[in-house]
Coordinates of C-alpha atoms in Angstrom, one line a residue:
X19 CA -13.0 94.6 -3.6
X20 CA -14.9 97.5 -2.1
X21 CA -13.5 99.9 -4.7
X22 CA -14.5 97.6 -7.6
X23 CA -17.9 97.0 -6.0
X24 CA -18.6 100.8 -6.2
X25 CA -18.8 100.3 -10.0
X26 CA -20.4 96.9 -10.0
X27 CA -23.3 97.6 -7.7
X28 CA -25.4 100.2 -9.5
X29 CA -28.8 101.3 -8.1
X30 CA -31.4 100.1 -10.6
X31 CA -35.2 100.2 -11.1
X32 CA -35.4 96.5 -10.1
X33 CA -33.6 97.2 -6.8
X34 CA -35.8 100.2 -6.0
X35 CA -38.9 98.2 -6.9
X36 CA -37.9 95.3 -4.7
X37 CA -37.4 97.8 -1.8
X38 CA -40.7 99.4 -2.5
X39 CA -42.6 96.1 -2.4
X40 CA -40.8 95.1 0.8
X41 CA -41.7 98.4 2.5
X42 CA -45.3 98.2 1.2
X43 CA -45.8 94.8 2.8
X44 CA -44.5 96.3 6.1
X45 CA -47.1 99.1 5.8
X46 CA -44.4 101.8 5.3
X47 CA -46.3 103.4 2.4
X48 CA -44.5 106.7 2.4
X49 CA -41.1 105.0 2.0
X50 CA -42.5 102.5 -0.5
X51 CA -43.8 105.4 -2.6
X52 CA -40.4 107.1 -2.5
X53 CA -38.6 103.9 -3.6
X54 CA -41.2 103.4 -6.4
X55 CA -40.6 106.9 -7.6
X56 CA -36.8 106.2 -7.7
X57 CA -37.5 103.1 -9.7
X58 CA -39.5 105.1 -12.2
X59 CA -36.7 107.8 -12.3
X60 CA -34.1 105.0 -12.9
X61 CA -36.1 103.6 -15.8
X62 CA -39.1 105.7 -17.0
X63 CA -40.0 103.0 -19.5
X64 CA -40.5 100.4 -16.8
X65 CA -44.3 99.8 -16.7
X66 CA -44.1 97.6 -13.6
X67 CA -42.4 100.3 -11.7
X68 CA -45.0 102.9 -12.8
X69 CA -47.8 100.5 -11.9
X70 CA -46.4 100.0 -8.4
X71 CA -45.8 103.7 -8.0
X72 CA -49.5 104.3 -9.0
X73 CA -50.6 101.9 -6.3
X74 CA -48.4 103.7 -3.7
X75 CA -49.8 107.1 -4.7
X76 CA -53.3 105.7 -4.4
X77 CA -52.6 104.4 -0.9
X78 CA -51.4 107.9 0.0
X79 CA -54.6 109.5 -1.3
X80 CA -52.9 111.2 -4.3
X81 CA -55.6 110.0 -6.7
X82 CA -54.9 112.3 -9.7
X83 CA -51.2 111.4 -9.7
X84 CA -52.0 107.8 -9.2
X85 CA -54.4 107.7 -12.2
X86 CA -51.9 109.4 -14.5
X87 CA -49.1 107.0 -13.4
X88 CA -51.5 104.0 -13.9
X89 CA -52.3 105.3 -17.4
X90 CA -48.5 105.4 -18.2
X91 CA -48.1 101.9 -17.0
X92 CA -50.9 100.5 -19.3
X93 CA -49.5 102.4 -22.2
X94 CA -46.1 100.9 -21.6
X95 CA -47.5 97.4 -21.1
X96 CA -50.7 97.2 -23.1
X97 CA -50.8 93.4 -22.9
X98 CA -50.0 93.2 -19.2
X99 CA -52.8 91.9 -17.0
X100 CA -50.9 93.1 -13.9
X101 CA -50.7 96.6 -15.3
X102 CA -54.4 96.8 -15.9
X103 CA -55.1 95.5 -12.4
X104 CA -52.8 98.1 -10.9
X105 CA -54.7 100.7 -12.9
X106 CA -58.0 99.4 -11.6
X107 CA -56.9 99.6 -8.0
X108 CA -55.5 103.1 -8.5
X109 CA -58.7 104.5 -10.0
X110 CA -61.3 102.7 -7.8
X111 CA -61.8 105.4 -5.2
X112 CA -62.6 108.0 -7.8
X113 CA -64.1 106.1 -10.6
X114 CA -65.7 102.7 -9.8
X115 CA -67.0 102.0 -13.3
X116 CA -63.5 102.6 -14.8
X117 CA -62.0 100.3 -12.1
X118 CA -64.5 97.6 -13.1
X119 CA -63.6 98.0 -16.8
X120 CA -59.9 97.9 -16.1
X121 CA -60.3 94.8 -14.0
X122 CA -62.2 93.1 -16.7
X123 CA -59.4 94.0 -19.1
X124 CA -56.9 92.5 -16.7
X125 CA -58.9 89.2 -16.7
X126 CA -59.1 89.2 -20.5
X127 CA -55.3 89.5 -20.7
X128 CA -54.6 87.1 -17.8
X129 CA -57.4 84.6 -17.2
X130 CA -55.3 83.0 -14.5
X131 CA -54.9 86.3 -12.6
X132 CA -56.8 85.4 -9.4
X133 CA -56.2 88.8 -7.8
X134 CA -58.0 90.4 -10.7
X135 CA -61.0 88.2 -10.1
X136 CA -61.0 89.0 -6.4
X137 CA -60.8 92.7 -7.0
X138 CA -63.5 92.7 -9.6
X139 CA -65.7 90.5 -7.4
X140 CA -65.4 93.1 -4.6
X141 CA -66.3 95.9 -6.9
X142 CA -69.4 94.1 -8.1
X143 CA -70.5 93.3 -4.5
X144 CA -70.0 97.0 -3.5
X145 CA -72.2 97.9 -6.5
X146 CA -74.8 95.3 -5.5
X147 CA -74.4 93.7 -9.0
X148 CA -74.9 90.1 -7.7
X149 CA -75.9 88.6 -11.0
X150 CA -72.7 89.8 -12.6
X151 CA -70.8 88.6 -9.6
X152 CA -72.3 85.1 -9.9
X153 CA -71.4 84.9 -13.6
X154 CA -67.9 86.1 -12.8
X155 CA -67.6 83.5 -10.1
X156 CA -68.5 80.7 -12.6
X157 CA -65.8 82.1 -15.0
X158 CA -63.3 82.2 -12.2
X159 CA -64.0 78.5 -11.3
X160 CA -63.7 77.5 -14.9
X161 CA -60.1 78.6 -14.8
X162 CA -59.2 77.6 -11.3
X163 CA -61.8 74.9 -10.1
X164 CA -59.9 74.2 -6.8
X165 CA -59.6 77.9 -5.7
X166 CA -61.4 78.2 -2.3
X167 CA -61.6 82.0 -2.7
X168 CA -63.5 81.5 -6.0
X169 CA -66.0 79.0 -4.4
X170 CA -66.5 81.4 -1.4
X171 CA -67.1 84.4 -3.6
X172 CA -69.5 82.5 -5.8
X173 CA -71.4 81.2 -2.8
X174 CA -71.9 84.7 -1.5
X175 CA -73.1 85.9 -4.8
X176 CA -75.6 83.0 -5.2
X177 CA -76.9 83.6 -1.6
X178 CA -77.5 87.2 -2.4
X179 CA -79.5 86.1 -5.5
X180 CA -81.5 83.7 -3.4
X181 CA -80.0 80.5 -4.7
X182 CA -79.1 79.2 -1.2
X183 CA -79.0 75.5 -2.3
X184 CA -76.2 76.0 -4.8
X185 CA -74.5 78.5 -2.4
X186 CA -74.4 75.9 0.3
X187 CA -72.8 73.4 -2.1
X188 CA -70.0 75.9 -2.9
X189 CA -69.5 76.6 0.8
X190 CA -69.0 72.9 1.2
X191 CA -66.2 72.9 -1.4
X192 CA -64.6 75.7 0.6
X193 CA -64.8 73.5 3.7
X194 CA -63.2 70.7 1.7
X195 CA -60.4 72.8 0.3
X196 CA -59.8 75.0 3.4
X197 CA -61.2 73.2 6.4
X198 CA -59.8 75.8 8.8
X199 CA -61.9 78.6 7.3
X200 CA -64.5 79.3 10.0
X201 CA -66.4 81.9 7.9
X202 CA -67.6 79.2 5.4
X203 CA -68.9 77.1 8.3
X204 CA -70.7 80.0 9.8
X205 CA -72.3 81.0 6.4
X206 CA -73.4 77.4 5.9
X207 CA -75.0 77.1 9.3
X208 CA -76.8 80.4 8.8
X209 CA -78.3 79.0 5.5
X210 CA -79.3 75.7 7.0
X211 CA -81.0 77.2 10.1
X212 CA -82.8 79.7 7.9
X213 CA -84.2 76.9 5.8
X214 CA -85.1 74.8 8.8
X215 CA -87.4 77.6 10.0
X216 CA -89.2 77.7 6.7
X217 CA -92.5 75.8 6.3
X218 CA -91.2 73.9 3.3
X219 CA -87.5 74.0 4.3
X220 CA -87.0 70.3 4.4
X221 CA -87.1 70.1 0.6
X222 CA -84.1 72.4 0.0
X223 CA -82.3 70.8 2.9
X224 CA -82.6 67.5 1.2
X225 CA -81.3 69.0 -2.1
X226 CA -78.3 70.4 -0.2
X227 CA -77.7 67.0 1.4
X228 CA -78.0 65.2 -1.9
X229 CA -75.2 67.3 -3.5
X230 CA -73.0 67.8 -0.4
X231 CA -69.3 67.4 -1.1
X232 CA -67.1 65.1 1.0
X233 CA -66.6 67.6 3.8
X234 CA -67.0 65.8 7.2
X235 CA -67.9 69.1 8.9
X236 CA -70.6 69.9 6.3
X237 CA -72.1 66.4 6.4
X238 CA -72.1 66.5 10.2
X239 CA -73.8 69.9 10.3
X240 CA -76.5 68.7 8.0
X241 CA -77.0 65.4 9.8
X242 CA -77.2 67.0 13.2
X243 CA -79.8 69.4 12.1
X244 CA -81.9 66.8 10.3
X245 CA -81.7 64.5 13.4
X246 CA -82.1 66.9 16.3
X247 CA -84.0 70.0 15.2
X248 CA -87.0 70.5 17.5
X249 CA -89.6 71.0 14.8
X250 CA -90.4 67.7 13.1
X251 CA -91.1 69.3 9.7
X252 CA -87.4 69.9 9.3
X253 CA -86.2 66.4 10.4
X254 CA -85.3 63.4 8.3
X255 CA -83.8 60.5 10.2
X256 CA -83.0 58.4 7.2
X257 CA -81.1 61.2 5.5
X258 CA -79.4 62.1 8.7
X259 CA -78.1 58.5 9.1
X260 CA -76.7 58.5 5.5
X261 CA -74.9 61.8 6.0
X262 CA -73.6 60.9 9.5
X263 CA -72.4 57.5 8.4
X264 CA -70.5 59.0 5.5
X265 CA -68.9 61.7 7.8
X266 CA -67.7 58.9 10.2
X267 CA -66.3 56.9 7.3
X268 CA -64.3 59.9 6.0
X269 CA -62.8 60.3 9.5
X270 CA -62.4 56.6 10.3
X271 CA -64.8 56.9 13.2
X272 CA -62.2 58.7 15.3
X273 CA -64.1 62.0 16.1
X274 CA -66.5 61.8 19.0
X275 CA -68.7 64.7 17.8
X276 CA -69.4 62.9 14.5
X277 CA -70.2 59.7 16.3
X278 CA -72.6 61.6 18.6
X279 CA -74.3 62.9 15.5
X280 CA -74.6 59.4 14.1
X281 CA -76.1 58.3 17.4
X282 CA -78.7 61.1 17.2
X283 CA -79.4 60.1 13.6
X284 CA -80.0 56.5 14.5
X285 CA -82.4 57.5 17.3
X286 CA -84.3 59.8 15.0
X287 CA -84.6 56.9 12.5
X288 CA -85.9 54.7 15.4
X289 CA -82.9 52.4 15.7
X290 CA -82.0 52.8 19.4
X291 CA -79.6 49.8 19.8
X292 CA -77.4 51.3 17.1
X293 CA -77.8 54.7 18.5
X294 CA -76.7 53.7 22.0
X295 CA -73.7 51.8 20.5
X296 CA -72.6 54.8 18.5
X297 CA -73.0 57.1 21.5
X298 CA -71.0 54.7 23.7
X299 CA -68.3 54.6 21.1
X300 CA -68.2 58.4 21.0
X301 CA -68.0 58.5 24.8
X302 CA -65.0 56.1 24.8
X303 CA -63.1 58.2 22.2
X304 CA -63.9 61.4 24.2
X305 CA -62.7 60.0 27.5
X306 CA -59.5 58.5 26.0
X307 CA -58.6 61.8 24.4
X308 CA -59.4 63.8 27.5
X309 CA -62.1 65.8 25.7
X310 CA -64.4 66.7 28.6
X311 CA -66.9 68.8 26.5
X312 CA -67.3 65.9 24.0
X313 CA -67.8 63.5 26.9
X314 CA -70.5 65.6 28.4
X315 CA -72.4 65.7 25.1
X316 CA -72.1 61.9 24.7
X317 CA -73.4 61.4 28.2
X318 CA -76.3 63.7 27.6
X319 CA -77.2 61.9 24.4
X320 CA -76.9 58.5 26.1
X321 CA -79.2 59.6 28.9
X322 CA -81.9 60.4 26.3
X323 CA -81.4 57.3 24.3
X324 CA -81.6 54.9 27.2
X325 CA -85.1 56.2 27.8
X326 CA -85.9 55.5 24.2
X327 CA -86.1 59.2 23.5
X328 CA -84.6 60.9 20.4
X329 CA -82.2 63.6 21.2
X330 CA -83.3 67.2 20.6
X331 CA -81.4 70.4 20.7
X332 CA -82.4 74.0 20.0
X333 CA -79.9 75.5 17.6
X334 CA -77.8 78.4 18.8

């Protein structure tokens, strides 16, 4: 069997390319480049092998060789979106404009190529071309409307252009699609607090609230700000109640922090009996789950409510 296997198992471009990709993911770029070169030598007409070899050379800083190899890859596969993306990555360090053009071509050939959108978006941000980035983000979402990365990139571009209301909405979609992504939450909080400090910040805050997606965390963040912000010009008890109620409905009233927000919202709206009831409900959930921090917050809110005082908190 071993004797026969010597003739059956023949090193091929595909085998070398597989090894190159595996080594590349492990950070062994030198060995990955060597395997990619073997793949090219095994099949010089293999555009995929040449494209990966170009990427490996670019990682090693051998820019001229990388550009030449990338050119060969696109010549061999002129209709390949992947080949043009490889080319864009390979030339980026030496020619940003060419990289942008190659990435656009990759998207034309493969509108579903999310990596090409991500790469081009990064290039546009580095060049401070935020209007183009925003347009690209819209095109990206037209193809993949449930892509959290697309919503995040578009939100960043819109924020750079000053359209923070729409940026907040797209951050909300990120929080729906990927609730564990803390960066989106941090960006949203930054936008909301900046607006709260503005003399006329309540208007855009209400616009954001009116179009907020069904993210309990986003709804809670908005409701808490509108209910507890120290400056009255940025508070709206009625809107805070609506948002907090919806957040609690989405989570079946099981999360103490959201119930605390609902309590603070009721208090801001002047309904202290409902506020106290919601805070006591939050405290019960916190104690039963052993969440000491949540219990302390509920107790603090209750102490204020029992004196018929709305709860206030200076944002961090």
